[in-house]
XYZ file of C-alpha atoms in Angstrom:
666
model
C 141.747 112.036 132.387
C 140.090 115.202 133.625
C 137.140 117.133 132.242
C 135.334 120.366 133.021
C 132.126 119.330 134.738
C 130.481 122.739 134.980
C 129.264 124.527 138.082
C 127.340 122.566 140.693
C 124.376 124.654 141.884
C 122.426 122.048 143.866
C 123.401 118.906 145.755
C 121.245 116.532 147.801
C 122.734 113.521 149.588
C 121.137 110.169 150.418
C 118.675 110.204 147.534
C 117.642 106.664 146.688
C 116.613 105.045 143.426
C 114.653 101.831 143.103
C 115.636 99.376 140.376
C 113.436 96.411 139.476
C 115.289 93.257 138.427
C 113.394 90.509 136.543
C 114.420 87.555 138.703
C 114.238 89.194 142.136
C 111.147 89.408 144.316
C 112.061 92.826 145.685
C 113.576 95.888 144.105
C 117.185 96.887 144.594
C 117.561 100.181 146.448
C 120.643 102.297 145.803
C 121.617 105.479 147.591
C 123.496 108.334 145.976
C 123.972 112.058 145.477
C 121.560 114.085 143.354
C 122.900 117.292 141.856
C 122.185 119.988 139.284
C 125.096 121.368 137.265
C 125.175 124.319 134.933
C 126.991 123.258 131.775
C 127.836 125.417 128.731
C 124.994 123.783 126.776
C 122.491 124.018 129.620
C 121.767 122.623 133.098
C 121.956 118.881 133.733
C 120.669 116.648 136.529
C 123.001 113.931 137.757
C 122.583 111.146 140.272
C 125.820 109.442 141.319
C 125.800 106.207 143.353
C 127.362 106.389 146.791
C 129.825 103.625 145.818
C 131.285 105.748 143.029
C 131.491 108.821 145.281
C 133.351 106.821 147.908
C 135.640 105.362 145.263
C 136.527 108.831 143.953
C 137.113 110.087 147.480
C 139.499 107.204 148.177
C 141.358 107.970 144.994
C 141.589 111.680 145.744
C 142.754 111.059 149.311
C 145.652 108.850 148.215
C 149.196 110.211 148.835
C 149.694 110.717 145.113
C 146.734 113.077 144.732
C 147.062 116.852 144.925
C 145.762 118.880 147.865
C 142.225 119.958 147.017
C 140.140 122.920 148.162
C 136.541 122.373 149.211
C 133.608 124.751 149.142
C 130.430 124.653 151.226
C 127.339 124.584 148.985
C 124.804 123.510 151.599
C 121.080 123.621 150.866
C 118.558 123.419 153.692
C 119.294 120.540 156.021
C 121.649 118.760 153.594
C 125.322 119.568 154.179
C 127.160 119.227 150.878
C 130.528 119.991 149.415
C 132.076 120.028 145.978
C 135.621 120.104 144.672
C 136.376 123.624 143.453
C 138.202 122.489 140.340
C 135.373 120.033 139.537
C 137.723 117.390 138.184
C 138.190 113.668 138.774
C 139.479 110.628 136.922
C 136.725 109.265 134.708
C 137.316 105.558 135.114
C 138.107 105.752 138.812
C 141.027 103.288 138.736
C 141.097 99.719 140.001
C 139.472 100.589 143.320
C 136.299 101.540 141.412
C 136.069 98.314 139.460
C 133.211 95.867 139.823
C 129.491 96.080 139.104
C 127.966 99.279 140.454
C 124.714 101.111 139.688
C 125.210 103.474 136.779
C 125.382 107.246 137.004
C 122.093 108.799 135.874
C 122.436 112.033 133.934
C 120.023 114.006 131.764
C 119.570 117.565 130.533
C 116.972 119.677 132.320
C 115.654 120.957 128.998
C 114.936 117.357 127.935
C 112.374 116.996 130.723
C 108.784 116.516 129.628
C 106.996 115.778 132.920
C 107.272 114.112 136.297
C 105.001 112.006 138.449
C 104.671 112.423 142.229
C 103.984 109.506 144.586
C 103.845 109.169 148.326
C 105.140 105.829 149.654
C 103.574 105.340 153.094
C 105.330 102.051 153.868
C 108.770 103.682 154.047
C 107.701 107.296 154.556
C 109.219 108.497 151.294
C 108.212 110.738 148.418
C 108.964 109.422 144.938
C 109.507 111.486 141.783
C 109.577 109.771 138.392
C 110.791 111.921 135.492
C 109.872 111.460 131.823
C 111.997 112.829 128.996
C 110.917 114.198 125.635
C 112.126 111.080 123.831
C 109.831 108.882 125.952
C 112.568 107.669 128.318
C 111.652 107.102 131.947
C 114.273 107.966 134.559
C 114.536 105.564 137.545
C 112.451 107.038 140.355
C 114.147 109.251 142.957
C 113.034 108.751 146.559
C 113.209 111.678 149.005
C 112.405 112.080 152.677
C 109.067 113.935 153.072
C 109.169 117.606 152.008
C 112.802 117.433 150.869
C 111.665 116.823 147.293
C 110.431 120.441 147.295
C 114.039 121.685 147.486
C 114.924 119.800 144.322
C 111.791 120.908 142.459
C 112.431 124.509 143.510
C 115.931 124.287 142.056
C 114.516 122.878 138.791
C 111.953 125.685 138.532
C 114.804 128.113 138.050
C 115.064 126.709 134.508
C 111.632 125.256 133.640
C 108.010 125.510 134.777
C 105.515 122.746 135.519
C 101.741 122.625 135.579
C 99.601 120.010 137.281
C 97.615 117.826 134.907
C 93.880 118.499 134.980
C 93.241 114.756 134.586
C 95.863 113.254 136.880
C 96.756 115.023 140.123
C 100.046 113.130 140.405
C 101.330 114.217 136.964
C 103.118 117.533 136.394
C 103.923 118.595 132.837
C 106.584 121.030 131.636
C 104.868 124.141 130.303
C 105.669 126.305 127.327
C 105.740 129.992 128.385
C 104.110 131.063 125.116
C 101.176 128.697 125.722
C 100.831 129.944 129.313
C 100.675 133.537 128.108
C 98.009 132.675 125.542
C 95.990 130.779 128.142
C 96.103 133.823 130.409
C 94.901 136.089 127.597
C 91.968 133.826 126.788
C 91.131 133.516 130.464
C 91.043 137.281 130.908
C 88.810 137.703 127.865
C 86.381 134.989 129.087
C 85.887 133.816 125.539
C 85.477 130.177 126.444
C 83.963 130.130 129.884
C 85.383 128.151 132.765
C 87.551 125.780 130.761
C 89.570 128.265 128.691
C 92.872 126.960 130.044
C 92.022 123.413 128.992
C 90.912 124.633 125.602
C 94.154 126.431 124.774
C 96.174 123.380 125.742
C 93.918 121.253 123.544
C 94.279 123.788 120.746
C 98.013 123.228 120.606
C 97.514 119.454 120.790
C 94.569 119.216 118.390
C 93.597 122.540 116.774
C 90.661 120.997 114.904
C 88.871 119.481 117.888
C 89.588 122.423 120.165
C 88.310 124.936 117.637
C 85.045 123.058 117.241
C 84.747 122.788 121.019
C 85.450 126.457 121.676
C 83.146 127.779 118.981
C 80.235 125.424 119.511
C 77.748 128.232 118.888
C 79.240 128.771 115.462
C 78.916 125.037 114.821
C 75.296 125.137 115.974
C 74.651 127.979 113.576
C 76.247 125.948 110.791
C 73.936 123.040 111.452
C 70.912 125.299 111.933
C 71.633 126.762 108.505
C 72.515 123.560 106.698
C 70.077 121.262 108.491
C 67.087 123.428 109.476
C 64.835 120.393 109.831
C 67.388 118.302 111.660
C 67.722 115.726 108.890
C 67.191 117.370 105.482
C 70.166 119.286 104.089
C 69.618 122.635 102.418
C 72.093 123.501 99.735
C 74.638 120.865 100.866
C 74.590 117.087 100.936
C 75.293 115.128 104.084
C 78.650 114.182 102.590
C 79.475 117.876 102.126
C 78.524 118.606 105.729
C 80.808 115.807 106.864
C 83.569 117.185 104.664
C 83.213 120.584 106.319
C 83.547 118.964 109.721
C 86.408 116.631 108.909
C 88.398 116.574 105.701
C 89.365 112.916 106.007
C 85.934 111.377 106.660
C 85.240 108.568 104.177
C 82.391 108.635 101.738
C 79.650 106.710 103.521
C 76.796 105.331 101.477
C 74.041 107.220 103.282
C 71.463 106.227 100.679
C 71.570 102.645 101.941
C 68.786 101.862 104.434
C 69.595 100.933 107.988
C 72.245 103.494 108.951
C 72.072 105.680 112.001
C 74.811 107.414 113.949
C 74.042 108.186 117.564
C 75.854 109.958 120.344
C 78.623 108.663 122.577
C 77.945 105.712 124.846
C 78.415 106.306 128.538
C 79.881 103.190 130.089
C 78.801 102.194 133.589
C 81.172 103.226 136.343
C 84.121 100.875 136.769
C 83.771 98.758 139.923
C 86.638 98.650 142.381
C 88.091 95.173 142.643
C 90.051 93.508 145.411
C 92.310 90.499 145.085
C 92.293 87.491 147.417
C 94.894 85.338 149.110
C 96.508 82.562 147.036
C 95.215 78.997 147.181
C 97.214 77.075 149.773
C 98.360 73.425 149.768
C 95.814 72.583 152.454
C 92.997 74.080 150.413
C 94.122 72.254 147.275
C 94.412 68.884 149.039
C 90.988 69.337 150.649
C 89.433 69.236 147.173
C 90.976 65.881 146.183
C 88.796 62.813 146.729
C 90.191 59.453 147.976
C 90.836 58.257 144.406
C 92.651 61.461 143.471
C 89.983 63.277 141.426
C 89.773 67.030 141.804
C 86.426 68.244 143.142
C 84.877 71.701 142.943
C 86.949 72.581 139.862
C 84.934 75.700 139.018
C 85.295 77.042 142.570
C 89.010 76.273 142.622
C 89.528 78.066 139.327
C 87.696 81.119 140.629
C 89.952 81.160 143.692
C 93.059 80.755 141.532
C 91.859 83.616 139.340
C 91.334 85.869 142.356
C 94.521 85.005 144.236
C 96.798 82.655 142.335
C 98.664 79.781 143.977
C 101.211 79.427 146.717
C 104.571 78.414 145.264
C 104.540 74.992 146.984
C 101.658 73.650 144.844
C 102.423 75.235 141.483
C 104.160 72.150 140.103
C 101.019 70.097 140.891
C 98.313 72.530 139.832
C 99.984 73.800 136.651
C 99.825 70.269 135.202
C 96.030 70.487 135.409
C 95.746 74.071 134.187
C 97.913 73.299 131.145
C 96.056 70.122 130.223
C 98.796 67.643 131.108
C 96.402 66.012 133.578
C 92.622 65.874 133.505
C 90.802 67.183 136.578
C 88.613 64.042 136.419
C 91.545 61.617 136.402
C 92.377 59.430 139.378
C 95.806 59.228 140.976
C 96.458 55.848 139.316
C 95.379 57.141 135.919
C 97.753 60.088 136.247
C 100.663 57.819 137.135
C 100.075 55.682 134.036
C 99.575 58.772 131.898
C 102.784 60.372 133.144
C 104.779 57.201 132.473
C 103.451 57.020 128.921
C 104.167 60.698 128.267
C 107.655 60.341 129.675
C 108.351 57.492 127.240
C 106.930 59.555 124.376
C 109.167 62.467 125.263
C 112.410 60.512 125.401
C 111.566 58.703 122.166
C 111.181 62.045 120.391
C 114.335 63.360 122.024
C 116.255 60.346 120.741
C 115.100 61.146 117.199
C 117.017 64.393 116.953
C 119.843 63.219 119.207
C 120.547 60.267 116.906
C 120.828 62.357 113.744
C 124.382 62.096 112.483
C 126.427 65.141 111.379
C 126.141 63.846 107.814
C 122.331 63.774 108.060
C 122.223 67.209 109.683
C 124.300 68.646 106.846
C 121.438 67.655 104.512
C 118.653 68.737 106.886
C 118.700 72.527 106.613
C 115.375 73.080 108.434
C 116.537 71.227 111.541
C 119.961 72.810 111.341
C 118.511 76.314 111.204
C 116.217 75.646 114.141
C 119.053 74.160 116.138
C 121.161 77.281 115.608
C 118.268 79.502 116.653
C 117.593 77.456 119.796
C 121.280 77.588 120.768
C 121.340 81.351 120.352
C 118.171 81.950 122.387
C 118.973 79.520 125.192
C 122.327 81.185 125.769
C 120.579 84.441 126.715
C 117.339 83.324 128.391
C 117.086 84.385 132.050
C 120.812 83.848 132.548
C 120.805 86.175 135.563
C 118.264 84.000 137.353
C 119.931 81.714 139.926
C 118.259 78.669 138.331
C 119.935 79.325 134.973
C 123.057 81.145 136.062
C 126.640 80.059 135.433
C 128.558 77.971 132.931
C 127.797 74.276 132.363
C 124.424 74.680 134.063
C 122.397 71.467 133.667
C 119.168 73.493 133.629
C 120.355 75.331 130.536
C 120.965 71.978 128.876
C 117.434 70.869 129.811
C 116.039 74.080 128.333
C 117.881 73.368 125.097
C 116.835 69.697 124.951
C 113.154 70.469 125.525
C 113.072 73.085 122.777
C 114.844 70.797 120.318
C 112.453 67.967 121.165
C 109.501 70.267 120.563
C 110.812 70.772 117.031
C 110.376 67.011 116.514
C 106.968 67.006 118.232
C 105.581 69.895 116.177
C 107.767 70.229 113.136
C 105.236 72.433 111.313
C 105.643 75.110 113.966
C 109.150 74.197 115.073
C 111.028 76.751 117.122
C 110.398 80.479 116.901
C 112.247 83.156 118.812
C 110.501 83.857 122.103
C 109.481 80.280 122.906
C 112.405 79.945 125.310
C 110.860 82.769 127.372
C 107.669 80.725 127.748
C 109.508 77.552 128.721
C 111.839 79.117 131.291
C 109.304 79.615 134.158
C 107.730 76.199 133.482
C 111.080 74.435 133.778
C 111.853 76.421 136.927
C 108.604 75.202 138.527
C 108.617 71.584 137.287
C 112.351 70.882 137.585
C 111.679 67.786 135.502
C 112.432 67.520 131.818
C 109.499 65.421 130.592
C 106.916 67.181 132.779
C 108.219 70.572 131.628
C 107.988 69.494 127.989
C 104.345 68.439 128.150
C 103.299 71.507 130.114
C 105.163 73.646 127.577
C 103.386 71.801 124.749
C 100.066 72.482 126.498
C 100.896 76.179 126.700
C 101.743 76.306 122.998
C 98.455 74.554 122.219
C 96.893 77.674 123.708
C 99.090 80.279 122.083
C 100.994 78.607 119.260
C 99.113 80.882 116.880
C 101.364 83.702 118.124
C 104.359 82.055 116.471
C 102.948 81.217 113.055
C 105.059 82.605 110.240
C 102.257 84.631 108.623
C 101.589 86.355 111.989
C 97.865 86.234 111.363
C 97.227 85.293 114.984
C 99.200 88.261 116.279
C 97.544 90.659 113.862
C 94.107 89.426 114.855
C 94.887 89.902 118.550
C 96.089 93.453 117.910
C 92.884 94.148 115.969
C 90.797 92.724 118.793
C 92.709 94.855 121.284
C 92.053 97.943 119.165
C 88.344 97.113 118.992
C 88.146 96.814 122.780
C 90.180 99.950 123.355
C 88.143 101.954 120.860
C 84.919 100.966 122.587
C 86.080 101.362 126.190
C 88.369 104.375 125.742
C 87.799 106.084 122.371
C 89.790 109.121 123.496
C 92.965 107.083 123.971
C 92.322 105.038 120.835
C 91.941 108.200 118.763
C 95.062 109.698 120.323
C 97.148 106.629 119.475
C 95.785 106.550 115.961
C 96.524 110.230 115.389
C 100.080 109.634 116.638
C 100.900 106.773 114.266
C 100.314 104.153 116.959
C 96.812 102.944 116.122
C 98.195 99.596 115.016
C 99.238 98.993 118.655
C 102.493 97.384 117.562
C 104.058 98.542 120.833
C 101.907 95.807 122.459
C 103.373 93.127 120.180
C 105.874 91.813 122.748
C 103.207 91.787 125.471
C 101.023 89.442 123.458
C 103.731 87.345 121.802
C 105.235 85.982 125.030
C 102.366 86.759 127.396
C 104.002 89.676 129.245
C 107.081 87.611 130.124
C 109.405 90.605 129.755
C 107.057 93.131 131.319
C 106.742 91.630 134.812
C 109.331 90.265 137.185
C 109.939 86.515 137.226
C 107.910 85.761 140.362
C 105.065 87.978 139.111
C 104.878 86.325 135.706
C 104.217 82.918 137.285
C 101.358 84.436 139.266
C 99.952 86.174 136.179
C 100.110 83.079 134.016
C 98.235 80.836 136.444
C 95.533 83.506 136.663
C 95.233 83.616 132.865
C 95.216 79.807 132.552
C 91.933 79.627 134.495
C 90.247 81.151 131.395
C 88.301 83.411 133.743
C 86.410 85.675 133.835
C 86.038 85.737 130.050
C 87.726 84.949 126.770
C 90.851 86.921 125.928
C 91.327 88.309 129.416
C 94.959 88.945 128.478
C 93.699 91.719 126.176
C 92.099 93.388 129.176
C 95.486 93.157 130.918
C 96.862 95.193 128.002
C 94.050 97.701 128.410
C 94.704 97.972 132.151
C 98.373 98.799 131.526
C 97.414 101.398 128.922
C 94.769 102.819 131.235
C 97.454 103.467 133.854
C 99.741 105.128 131.284
C 97.055 107.046 129.383
C 97.624 110.435 130.994
C 101.396 110.106 130.748
C 101.201 109.379 127.016
C 98.639 112.052 126.208
C 99.765 114.857 128.514
C 103.342 114.459 127.261
C 102.078 114.344 123.663
C 104.211 111.290 122.981
C 104.402 110.177 119.361
C 105.273 106.777 117.923
C 108.963 106.804 118.872
C 108.341 108.190 122.346
C 105.533 105.707 123.027
C 107.768 102.791 122.053
C 110.539 104.091 124.289
C 108.189 104.706 127.208
C 106.589 101.265 126.928
C 110.004 99.628 126.781
C 111.145 101.480 129.916
C 108.107 100.183 131.811
C 109.483 96.615 131.743
C 109.689 95.029 135.219
C 108.183 98.164 136.796
C 104.483 97.333 136.372
C 102.477 96.575 139.509
C 100.826 93.193 138.867
C 98.119 93.292 141.547
C 97.055 96.777 140.523
C 96.960 95.682 136.886
C 94.864 92.595 137.632
C 92.386 94.657 139.664
C 92.072 97.187 136.861
C 91.644 94.495 134.174
C 88.894 92.768 136.148
C 87.261 96.146 136.742
C 87.253 96.804 132.975
C 85.642 93.392 132.415
C 82.906 94.105 134.965
C 82.368 97.557 133.486
C 81.955 96.192 129.964
C 79.795 93.254 131.050
C 77.345 95.719 132.654
C 77.067 97.822 129.504
C 73.735 97.256 127.769
C 74.987 98.718 124.491
C 77.968 96.436 124.022
C 78.740 96.044 120.338
C 78.594 92.584 118.836
C 82.314 92.617 118.048
C 83.186 93.312 121.693
C 80.772 90.597 122.819
C 82.409 88.114 120.453
C 85.957 88.982 121.531
C 85.231 88.622 125.245
C 82.506 85.987 125.051
C 80.077 88.331 126.801
C 76.477 88.137 125.641
C 74.277 91.148 126.292
C 70.624 91.451 125.296
C 70.526 94.619 123.216
C 67.436 96.856 123.270
C 65.161 96.440 120.221
C 65.934 99.906 118.835
C 69.593 98.948 118.512
C 68.982 96.372 115.802
C 69.349 98.897 112.970
C 71.638 101.242 114.837
C 75.358 101.644 114.695
C 76.608 102.544 118.163
C 79.756 104.573 117.806
C 81.669 105.095 121.069
C 83.067 108.594 121.141
C 81.146 109.136 117.873
C 83.809 107.194 116.043
C 83.418 103.890 114.249
C 84.905 100.663 115.555
C 86.769 98.260 113.291
C 84.831 95.122 112.305
C 85.938 91.856 113.843
C 85.788 90.308 110.379
C 88.504 92.584 109.002
C 91.041 90.381 107.276
C 94.318 90.205 109.092
C 97.403 91.481 107.394
C 95.797 94.466 105.645
C 97.964 97.003 107.403
C 96.736 99.324 110.154
C 93.298 98.659 111.524
C 90.705 100.542 109.501
C 87.629 101.478 111.558
C 84.503 101.072 109.446
C 80.824 101.894 109.769
C 78.610 98.832 109.469
C 75.169 98.537 108.023
C 73.289 96.710 110.721
C 70.238 96.281 108.580
C 71.850 95.091 105.355
C 75.104 93.593 106.641
C 77.130 95.902 104.407
C 79.883 98.292 105.252
C 81.785 101.006 103.509
C 85.279 99.583 103.093
C 86.940 102.622 101.551
C 89.404 104.022 104.054
C 90.126 107.734 103.874
C 93.363 108.828 102.330
C 96.011 109.300 104.977
C 93.661 108.454 107.829
C 92.290 105.369 109.497
C 89.643 106.953 111.682
C 86.065 108.027 111.204
C 85.170 111.094 113.187
C 81.873 112.915 112.812
C 82.319 115.273 115.711
C 84.999 115.525 118.348
C 84.178 114.583 121.925
C 85.198 118.125 122.840
C 82.323 119.650 120.881
C 79.650 120.869 123.270
C 76.751 121.538 120.858
C 74.326 122.244 123.666
C 75.910 119.483 125.764
C 74.377 116.458 123.981
C 74.393 116.921 120.221
C 73.170 114.006 118.111
C 73.753 113.689 114.402
C 71.133 111.331 112.937
C 70.444 110.496 109.323
C 67.089 108.828 108.878
C 67.377 107.162 105.510
C 63.877 105.753 105.541
C 62.299 109.212 105.510
């Protein structure tokens, strides 16, 4: 079957893509041909794997194929050819069968941005393209400087501008916006940052307008608030309404309220990771009777570097509460024997249920069906679970069914098999795996409760942290229907199991199981991932659908060590902040002595309110509220169609440090 494939205008050979696979320690590298074709509906970019090219060439060179004419379409140092009639058989015949990397194809006009990286270890340049729908194209790797040929060919159809916030990000520009930016720049209406302002105007007309016309805003406040705190002709509520239509009606006549300017967090420290704890180091901390010494020091080392694979099966039993650090070797042997008996007794309970009993036991029957379905698709590409009649798959099934008997209130919920899989891989023992799995669910069983209150509370806590540490990103997500952070749901539910590769997830989990350096460190992992993607989300103006797509495409492509360094840096940054809100302190277990003047002050990062930690779960999107520090009251009336409180945008200059204060005791 032939098709018209348009006119090829650019071809570049030996362009590699890097594909991350969950169960492999290193990425798969595939080489292929990158091309640009002009189609009737617009130009497209296509990357074709070398295997498919070779397969087509074998097919075309067979005696049955017609004589073909070739045309030289060389660019630079790359010698390339194309078939003049641009036709080939779609399926490629039997010689093209078998698993091959897929052809990558996308329309040039669907491009939203690209990110540029230099890879020193293999002397390559990497380009990662993002589409308008939030999709991320597998990264193309070029020899140095040769990427410029491809970008030059793309610029025939679209233009890019370098992000002002991220030097590695280049965003597709709208010619009409560029022209307007140039006009404003020539008129010098907005000083040095006119280009930024116009871009912000198209993204957020309200904030940009206030920022650009700060003198007008100053005049407004000079007129309405000549004494700084006493309105003339308008109430404070009316002033707020002029500034933001959706601001809620705050009870300003209650004593104890004060709104102050944006908090400046301390600079984020740079963090370095350490080497993993070795077997020799672990054994050196065991006394003659088998007790573990220097537990706090060991945990700190595990947090900073993880464990070597040879001791994971030993150390995980302690981290997950199967063994006590204070137990002797003899005590652990007796304990293990008892737990093994307990496990097989519970296993016998469900194994001995007759078909007649099961027919009258709908709850067990439903859970059994769900376990069967999940086990059949859990990590089946991993060598440990691969193939038919795999005994490890049977163990996975038996452990999950036994857990239903151990904790029938919770039972089995979809996703639990993802948590058990790495544990079984490490322990390679059914009873040991069960009790370590039970210990893990003691930690995070709340994630699987039917009312989802635990998940909702974690998402609220994450929002509170994000709103304090990065109000700009929090406000962006909220204004783009993503303030509920539901795109983080999978991260939290199964502890990033489907975000990092298999060998990385084991390293991450043992770090988290140390419970260092604070409570809820996994929420800071979420923040670190979002911190890395912030500019991509905001510069591309991704909405709800695009954010979900982008987050999904990140799976197995997140750098774990970089993420851990960033998360620890965020912790250190917050722990050094002297104006840490009580809700943030409670979530992270950080206790900061606040200055006396803060007792009756509401600190609003980014001049926006943070949601209270006491907000009842399940009430829909998180509603940021303003608290009364003095009276313990809060306005709980959310604005119609909005879930944010914004007095002034961060972009508003107002003589560089404008403070809006309402002294209700005057």
